[in-house]
PDB file of C-alpha atoms in Angstrom:
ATOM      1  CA  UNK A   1     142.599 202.987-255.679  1.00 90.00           C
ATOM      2  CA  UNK A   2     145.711 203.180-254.144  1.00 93.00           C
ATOM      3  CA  UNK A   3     146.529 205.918-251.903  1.00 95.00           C
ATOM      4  CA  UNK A   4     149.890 207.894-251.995  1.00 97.00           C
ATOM      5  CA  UNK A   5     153.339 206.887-250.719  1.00 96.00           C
ATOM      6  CA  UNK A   6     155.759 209.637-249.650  1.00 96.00           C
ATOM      7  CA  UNK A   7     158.311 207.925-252.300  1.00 95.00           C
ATOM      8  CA  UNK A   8     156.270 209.244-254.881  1.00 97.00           C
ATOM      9  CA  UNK A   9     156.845 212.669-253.404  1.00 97.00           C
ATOM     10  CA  UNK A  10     159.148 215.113-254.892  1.00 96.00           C
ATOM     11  CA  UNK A  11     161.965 217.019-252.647  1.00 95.00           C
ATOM     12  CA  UNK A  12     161.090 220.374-252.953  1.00 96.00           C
ATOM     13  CA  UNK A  13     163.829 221.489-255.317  1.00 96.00           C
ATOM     14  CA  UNK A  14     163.019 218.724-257.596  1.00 97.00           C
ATOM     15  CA  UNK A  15     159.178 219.710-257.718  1.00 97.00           C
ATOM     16  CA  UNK A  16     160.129 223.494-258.185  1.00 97.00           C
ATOM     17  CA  UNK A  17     162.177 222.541-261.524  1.00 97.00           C
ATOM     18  CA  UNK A  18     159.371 220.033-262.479  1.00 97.00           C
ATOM     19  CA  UNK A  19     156.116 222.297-261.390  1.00 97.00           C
ATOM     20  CA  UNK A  20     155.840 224.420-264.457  1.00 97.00           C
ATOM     21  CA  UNK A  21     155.362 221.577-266.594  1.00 97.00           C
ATOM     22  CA  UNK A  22     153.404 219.163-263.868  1.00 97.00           C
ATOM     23  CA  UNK A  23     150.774 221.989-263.224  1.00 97.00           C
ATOM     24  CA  UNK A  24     150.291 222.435-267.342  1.00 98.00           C
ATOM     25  CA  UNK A  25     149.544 218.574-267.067  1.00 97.00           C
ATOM     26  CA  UNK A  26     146.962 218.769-264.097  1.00 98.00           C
ATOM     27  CA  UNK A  27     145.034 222.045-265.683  1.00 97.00           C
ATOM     28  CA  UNK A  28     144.542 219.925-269.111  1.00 97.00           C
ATOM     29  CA  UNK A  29     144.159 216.634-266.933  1.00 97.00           C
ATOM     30  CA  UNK A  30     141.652 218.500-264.719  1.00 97.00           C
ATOM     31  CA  UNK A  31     139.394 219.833-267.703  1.00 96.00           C
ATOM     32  CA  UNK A  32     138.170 215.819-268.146  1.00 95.00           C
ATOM     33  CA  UNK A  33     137.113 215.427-264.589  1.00 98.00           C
ATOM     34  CA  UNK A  34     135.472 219.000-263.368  1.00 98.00           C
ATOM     35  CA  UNK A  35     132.198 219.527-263.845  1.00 99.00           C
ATOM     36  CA  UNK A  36     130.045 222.448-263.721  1.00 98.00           C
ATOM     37  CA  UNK A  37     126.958 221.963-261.808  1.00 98.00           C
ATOM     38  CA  UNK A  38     125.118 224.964-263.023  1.00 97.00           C
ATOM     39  CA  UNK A  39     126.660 228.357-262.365  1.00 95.00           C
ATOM     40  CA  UNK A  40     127.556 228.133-258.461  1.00 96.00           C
ATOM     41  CA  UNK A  41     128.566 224.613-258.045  1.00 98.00           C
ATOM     42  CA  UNK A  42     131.155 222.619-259.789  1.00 98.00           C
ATOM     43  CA  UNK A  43     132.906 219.171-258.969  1.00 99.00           C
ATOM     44  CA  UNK A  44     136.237 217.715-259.404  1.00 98.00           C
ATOM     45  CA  UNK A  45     136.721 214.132-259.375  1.00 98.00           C
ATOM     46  CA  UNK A  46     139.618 213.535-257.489  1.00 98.00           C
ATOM     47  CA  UNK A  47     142.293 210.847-258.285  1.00 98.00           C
ATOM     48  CA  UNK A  48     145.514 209.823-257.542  1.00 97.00           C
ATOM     49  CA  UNK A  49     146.850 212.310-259.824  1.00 97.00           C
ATOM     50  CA  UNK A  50     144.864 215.189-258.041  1.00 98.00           C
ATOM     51  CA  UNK A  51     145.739 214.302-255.374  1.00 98.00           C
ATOM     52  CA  UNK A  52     149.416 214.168-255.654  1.00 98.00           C
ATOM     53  CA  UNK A  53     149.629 217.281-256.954  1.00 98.00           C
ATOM     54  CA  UNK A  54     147.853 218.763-254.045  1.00 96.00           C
ATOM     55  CA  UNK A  55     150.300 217.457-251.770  1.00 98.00           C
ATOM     56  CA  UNK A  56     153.304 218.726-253.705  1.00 98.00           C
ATOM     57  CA  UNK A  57     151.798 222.100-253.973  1.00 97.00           C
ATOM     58  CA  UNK A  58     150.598 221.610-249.941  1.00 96.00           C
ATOM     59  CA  UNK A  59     154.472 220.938-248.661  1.00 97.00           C
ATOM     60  CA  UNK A  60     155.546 223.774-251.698  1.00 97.00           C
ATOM     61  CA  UNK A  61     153.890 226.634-250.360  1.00 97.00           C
ATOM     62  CA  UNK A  62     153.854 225.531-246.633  1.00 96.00           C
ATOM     63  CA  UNK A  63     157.781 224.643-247.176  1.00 96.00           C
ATOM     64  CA  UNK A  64     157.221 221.380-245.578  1.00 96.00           C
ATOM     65  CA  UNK A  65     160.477 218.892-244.955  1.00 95.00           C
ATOM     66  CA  UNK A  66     160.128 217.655-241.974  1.00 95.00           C
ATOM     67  CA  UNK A  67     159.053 214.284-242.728  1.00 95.00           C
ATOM     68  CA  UNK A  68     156.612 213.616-240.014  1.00 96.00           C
ATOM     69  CA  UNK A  69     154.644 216.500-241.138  1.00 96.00           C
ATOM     70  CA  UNK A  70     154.777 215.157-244.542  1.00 97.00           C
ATOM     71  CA  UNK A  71     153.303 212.006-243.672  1.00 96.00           C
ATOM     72  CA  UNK A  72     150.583 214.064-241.733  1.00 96.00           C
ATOM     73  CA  UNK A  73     149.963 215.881-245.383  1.00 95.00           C
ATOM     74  CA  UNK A  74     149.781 212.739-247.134  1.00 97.00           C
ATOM     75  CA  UNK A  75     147.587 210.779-244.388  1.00 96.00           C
ATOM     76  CA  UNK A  76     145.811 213.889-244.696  1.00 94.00           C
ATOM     77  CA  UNK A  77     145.069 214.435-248.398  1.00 96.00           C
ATOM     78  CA  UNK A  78     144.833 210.139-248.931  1.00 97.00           C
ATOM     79  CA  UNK A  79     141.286 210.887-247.803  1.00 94.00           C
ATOM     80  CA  UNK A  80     140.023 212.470-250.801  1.00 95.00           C
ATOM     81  CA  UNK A  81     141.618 209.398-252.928  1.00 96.00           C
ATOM     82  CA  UNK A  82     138.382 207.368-254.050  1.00 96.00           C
ATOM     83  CA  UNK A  83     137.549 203.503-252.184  1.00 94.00           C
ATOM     84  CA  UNK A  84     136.224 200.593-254.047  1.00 93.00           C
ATOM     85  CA  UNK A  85     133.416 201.040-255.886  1.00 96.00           C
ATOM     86  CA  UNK A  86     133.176 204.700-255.234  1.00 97.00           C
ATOM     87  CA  UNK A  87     134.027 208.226-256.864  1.00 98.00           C
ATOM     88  CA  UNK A  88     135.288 211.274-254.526  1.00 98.00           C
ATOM     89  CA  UNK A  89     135.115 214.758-255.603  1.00 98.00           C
ATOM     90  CA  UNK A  90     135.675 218.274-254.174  1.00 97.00           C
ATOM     91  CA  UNK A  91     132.822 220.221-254.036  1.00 98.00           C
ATOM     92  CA  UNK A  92     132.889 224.183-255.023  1.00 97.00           C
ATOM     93  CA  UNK A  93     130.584 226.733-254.365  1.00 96.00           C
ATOM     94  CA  UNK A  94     131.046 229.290-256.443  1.00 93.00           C
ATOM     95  CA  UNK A  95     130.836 233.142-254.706  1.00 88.00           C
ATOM     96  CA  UNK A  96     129.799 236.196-256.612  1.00 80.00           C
ATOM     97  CA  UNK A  97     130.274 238.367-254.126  1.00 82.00           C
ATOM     98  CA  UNK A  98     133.649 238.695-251.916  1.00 82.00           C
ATOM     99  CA  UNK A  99     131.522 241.385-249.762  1.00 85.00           C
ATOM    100  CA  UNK A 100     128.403 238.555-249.175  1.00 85.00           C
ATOM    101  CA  UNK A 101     130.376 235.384-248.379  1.00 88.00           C
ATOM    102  CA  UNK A 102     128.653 234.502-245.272  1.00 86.00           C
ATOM    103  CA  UNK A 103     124.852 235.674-246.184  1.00 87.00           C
ATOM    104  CA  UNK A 104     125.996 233.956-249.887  1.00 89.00           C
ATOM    105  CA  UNK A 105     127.090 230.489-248.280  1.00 91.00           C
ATOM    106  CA  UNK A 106     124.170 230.297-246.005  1.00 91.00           C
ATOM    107  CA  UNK A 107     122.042 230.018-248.669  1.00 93.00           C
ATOM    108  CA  UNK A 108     123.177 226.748-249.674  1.00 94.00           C
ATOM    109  CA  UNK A 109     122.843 225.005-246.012  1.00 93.00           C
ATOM    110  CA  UNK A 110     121.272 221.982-246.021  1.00 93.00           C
ATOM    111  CA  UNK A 111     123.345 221.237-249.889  1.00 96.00           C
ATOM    112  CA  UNK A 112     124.874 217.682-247.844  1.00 94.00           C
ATOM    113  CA  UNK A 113     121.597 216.346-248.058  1.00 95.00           C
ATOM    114  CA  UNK A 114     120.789 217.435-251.758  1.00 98.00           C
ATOM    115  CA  UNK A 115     123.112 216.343-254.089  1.00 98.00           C
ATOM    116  CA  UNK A 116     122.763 213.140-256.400  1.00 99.00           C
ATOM    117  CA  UNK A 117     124.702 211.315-259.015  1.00 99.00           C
ATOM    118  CA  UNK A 118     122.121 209.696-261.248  1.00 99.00           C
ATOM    119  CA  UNK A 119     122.590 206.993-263.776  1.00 98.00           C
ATOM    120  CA  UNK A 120     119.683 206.544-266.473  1.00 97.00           C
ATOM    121  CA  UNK A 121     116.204 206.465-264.017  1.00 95.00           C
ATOM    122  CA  UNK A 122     117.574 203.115-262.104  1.00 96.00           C
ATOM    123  CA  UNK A 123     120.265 204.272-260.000  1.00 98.00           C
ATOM    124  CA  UNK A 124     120.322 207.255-257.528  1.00 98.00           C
ATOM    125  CA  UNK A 125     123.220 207.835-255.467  1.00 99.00           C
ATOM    126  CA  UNK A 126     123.341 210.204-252.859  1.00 98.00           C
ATOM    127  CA  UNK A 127     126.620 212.047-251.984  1.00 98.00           C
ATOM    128  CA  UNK A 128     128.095 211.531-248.725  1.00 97.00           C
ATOM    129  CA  UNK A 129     129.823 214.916-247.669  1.00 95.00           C
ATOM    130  CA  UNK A 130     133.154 214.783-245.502  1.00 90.00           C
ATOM    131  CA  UNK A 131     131.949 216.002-241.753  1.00 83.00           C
ATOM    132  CA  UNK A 132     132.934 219.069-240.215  1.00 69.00           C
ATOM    133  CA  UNK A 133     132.458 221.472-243.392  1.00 64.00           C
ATOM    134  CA  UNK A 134     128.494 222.146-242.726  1.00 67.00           C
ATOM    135  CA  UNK A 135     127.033 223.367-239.336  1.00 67.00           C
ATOM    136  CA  UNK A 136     123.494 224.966-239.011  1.00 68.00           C
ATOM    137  CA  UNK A 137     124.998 228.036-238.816  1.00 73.00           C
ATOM    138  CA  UNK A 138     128.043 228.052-241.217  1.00 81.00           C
ATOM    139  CA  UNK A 139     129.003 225.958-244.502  1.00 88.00           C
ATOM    140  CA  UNK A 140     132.261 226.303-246.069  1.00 90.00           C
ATOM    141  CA  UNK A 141     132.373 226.636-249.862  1.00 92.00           C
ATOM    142  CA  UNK A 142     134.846 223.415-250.289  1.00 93.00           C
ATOM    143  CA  UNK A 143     133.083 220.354-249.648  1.00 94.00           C
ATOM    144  CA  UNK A 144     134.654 217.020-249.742  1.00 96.00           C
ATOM    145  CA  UNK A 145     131.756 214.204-251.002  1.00 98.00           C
ATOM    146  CA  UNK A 146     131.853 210.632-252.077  1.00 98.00           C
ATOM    147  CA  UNK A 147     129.385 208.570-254.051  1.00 98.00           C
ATOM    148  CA  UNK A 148     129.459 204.825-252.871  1.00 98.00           C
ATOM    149  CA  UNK A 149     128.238 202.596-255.937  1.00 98.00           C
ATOM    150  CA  UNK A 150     125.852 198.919-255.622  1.00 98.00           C
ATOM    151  CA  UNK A 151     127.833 196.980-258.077  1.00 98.00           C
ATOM    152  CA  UNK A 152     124.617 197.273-259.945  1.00 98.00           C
ATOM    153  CA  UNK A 153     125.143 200.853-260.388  1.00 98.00           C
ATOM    154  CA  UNK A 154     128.562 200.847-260.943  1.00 98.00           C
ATOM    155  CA  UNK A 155     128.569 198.497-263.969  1.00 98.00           C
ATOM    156  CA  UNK A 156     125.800 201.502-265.500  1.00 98.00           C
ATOM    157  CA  UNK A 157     128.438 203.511-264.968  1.00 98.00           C
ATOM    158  CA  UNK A 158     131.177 201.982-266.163  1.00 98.00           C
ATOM    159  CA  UNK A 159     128.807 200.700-269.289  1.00 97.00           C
ATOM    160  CA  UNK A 160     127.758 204.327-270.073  1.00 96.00           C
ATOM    161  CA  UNK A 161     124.677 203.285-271.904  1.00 95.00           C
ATOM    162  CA  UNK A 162     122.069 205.707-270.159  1.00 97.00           C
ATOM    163  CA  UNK A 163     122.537 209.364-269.327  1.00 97.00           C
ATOM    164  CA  UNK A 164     124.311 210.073-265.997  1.00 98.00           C
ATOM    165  CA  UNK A 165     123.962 213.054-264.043  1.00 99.00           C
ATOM    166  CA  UNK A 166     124.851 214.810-260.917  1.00 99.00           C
ATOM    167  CA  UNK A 167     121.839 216.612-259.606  1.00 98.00           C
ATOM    168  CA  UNK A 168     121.470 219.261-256.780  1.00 98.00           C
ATOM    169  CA  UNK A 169     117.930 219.320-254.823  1.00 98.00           C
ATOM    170  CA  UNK A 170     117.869 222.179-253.190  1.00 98.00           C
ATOM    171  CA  UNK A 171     115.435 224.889-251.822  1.00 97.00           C
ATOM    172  CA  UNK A 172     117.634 227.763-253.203  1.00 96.00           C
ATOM    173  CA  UNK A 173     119.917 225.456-255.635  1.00 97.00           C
ATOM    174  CA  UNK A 174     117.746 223.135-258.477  1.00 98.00           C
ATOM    175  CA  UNK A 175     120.274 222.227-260.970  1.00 98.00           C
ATOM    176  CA  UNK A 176     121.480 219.324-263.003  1.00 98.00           C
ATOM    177  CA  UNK A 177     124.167 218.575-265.246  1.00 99.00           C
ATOM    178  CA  UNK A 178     125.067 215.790-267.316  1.00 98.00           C
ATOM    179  CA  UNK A 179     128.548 214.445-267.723  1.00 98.00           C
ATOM    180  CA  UNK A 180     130.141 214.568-270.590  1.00 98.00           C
ATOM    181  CA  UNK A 181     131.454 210.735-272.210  1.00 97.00           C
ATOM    182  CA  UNK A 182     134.801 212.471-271.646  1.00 97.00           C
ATOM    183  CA  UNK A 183     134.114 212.795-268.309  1.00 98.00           C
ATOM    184  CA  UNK A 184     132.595 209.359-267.584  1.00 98.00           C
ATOM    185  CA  UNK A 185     135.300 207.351-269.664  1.00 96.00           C
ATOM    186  CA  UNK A 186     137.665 209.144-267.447  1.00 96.00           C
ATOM    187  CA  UNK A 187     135.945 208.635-264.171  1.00 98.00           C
ATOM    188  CA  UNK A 188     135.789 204.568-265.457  1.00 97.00           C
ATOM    189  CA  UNK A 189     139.147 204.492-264.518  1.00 94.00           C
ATOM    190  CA  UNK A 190     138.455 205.647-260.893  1.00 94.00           C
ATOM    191  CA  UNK A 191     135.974 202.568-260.557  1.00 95.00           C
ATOM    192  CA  UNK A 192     138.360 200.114-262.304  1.00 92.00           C
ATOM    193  CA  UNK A 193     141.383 200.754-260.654  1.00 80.00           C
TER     194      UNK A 193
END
């Protein structure tokens, strides 16, 4: 997929009279590419799209025109934009509690090695998290991840003949979750592109 040029960008006037109506666009674009991994976890498949809304919002409410630290933001937030052959997501974990954020988070330590996207009982894929968002002492509750596809697995995927979920092995975090048709015929694109 092809990352983000700063020509696509918006001056910040222009994306203030255009925002309304671009963030009514993401929310509904958003609701085909988030999913809920049970009630703590949830994913959102990033795109080109997310992306580039991020980065307007990023240089909106850090009032960024200096265009050196614009191409920082974009460099930046390019990273989340999916390779060949692969899906990117941000990872969310959900906190009940504003009071128990640390004790909360550490429960889910150890998540970067538990999380799979399985197609049908052929393909497992095992996220690859972002580094420098887990220690063995602290996690942060946005996670960046990546799931790199065989071409075997990918053509599954992109065929959408056999269930496919994204599963989370973990001592204090079993879950899975299937995604929707809506979901996959959306994330087709990211694989296609």
């Amino acid at each position: 997929m092809k990352p983000i040029s700063i020509d696509e960008l918006m001056g910040l006037a222009a994306y203030e009279k255009a925002r309304d109506q671009f963030r009514q666009e993401i929310i509904e674009y958003k609701k085909h590419r988030r999913l809920a991994v049970g009630e703590r976890v949830s994913l959102l498949f990033e795109d080109r799209k997310t992306v580039l809304f991020q980065i307007q919002e990023m240089l909106r409410a850090e009032k960024i025109t200096d265009l050196d630290k614009i191409k920082e933001e974009v460099d930046v937030y390019n990273g989340l934009i999916p390779g060949a052959d692969e899906l990117s997501a941000t990872l969310l974990i959900e906190i009940e509690d504003q009071s128990q954020i640390r004790a909360d988070l550490l429960k889910f330590l150890g998540i970067d090695e538990a999380v799979y996207l399985k197609i049908g009982d052929k393909h497992t894929i095992q996220a690859t998290f972002e580094e420098g968002y887990s220690k063995e002492d602290k996690i942060s509750a946005v996670q960046y991840v990546r799931f790199c596809f065989t071409p075997e697995a990918r053509d599954a995927f992109i065929r959408g003949e056999e269930d496919i979920r994204v599963s989370i092995n973990h001592p204090n975090y079993k879950v899975e979750a299937k995604i929707s048709e809506e979901i996959r015929k959306s994330l087709v694109r990211d694989l296609t592109e």
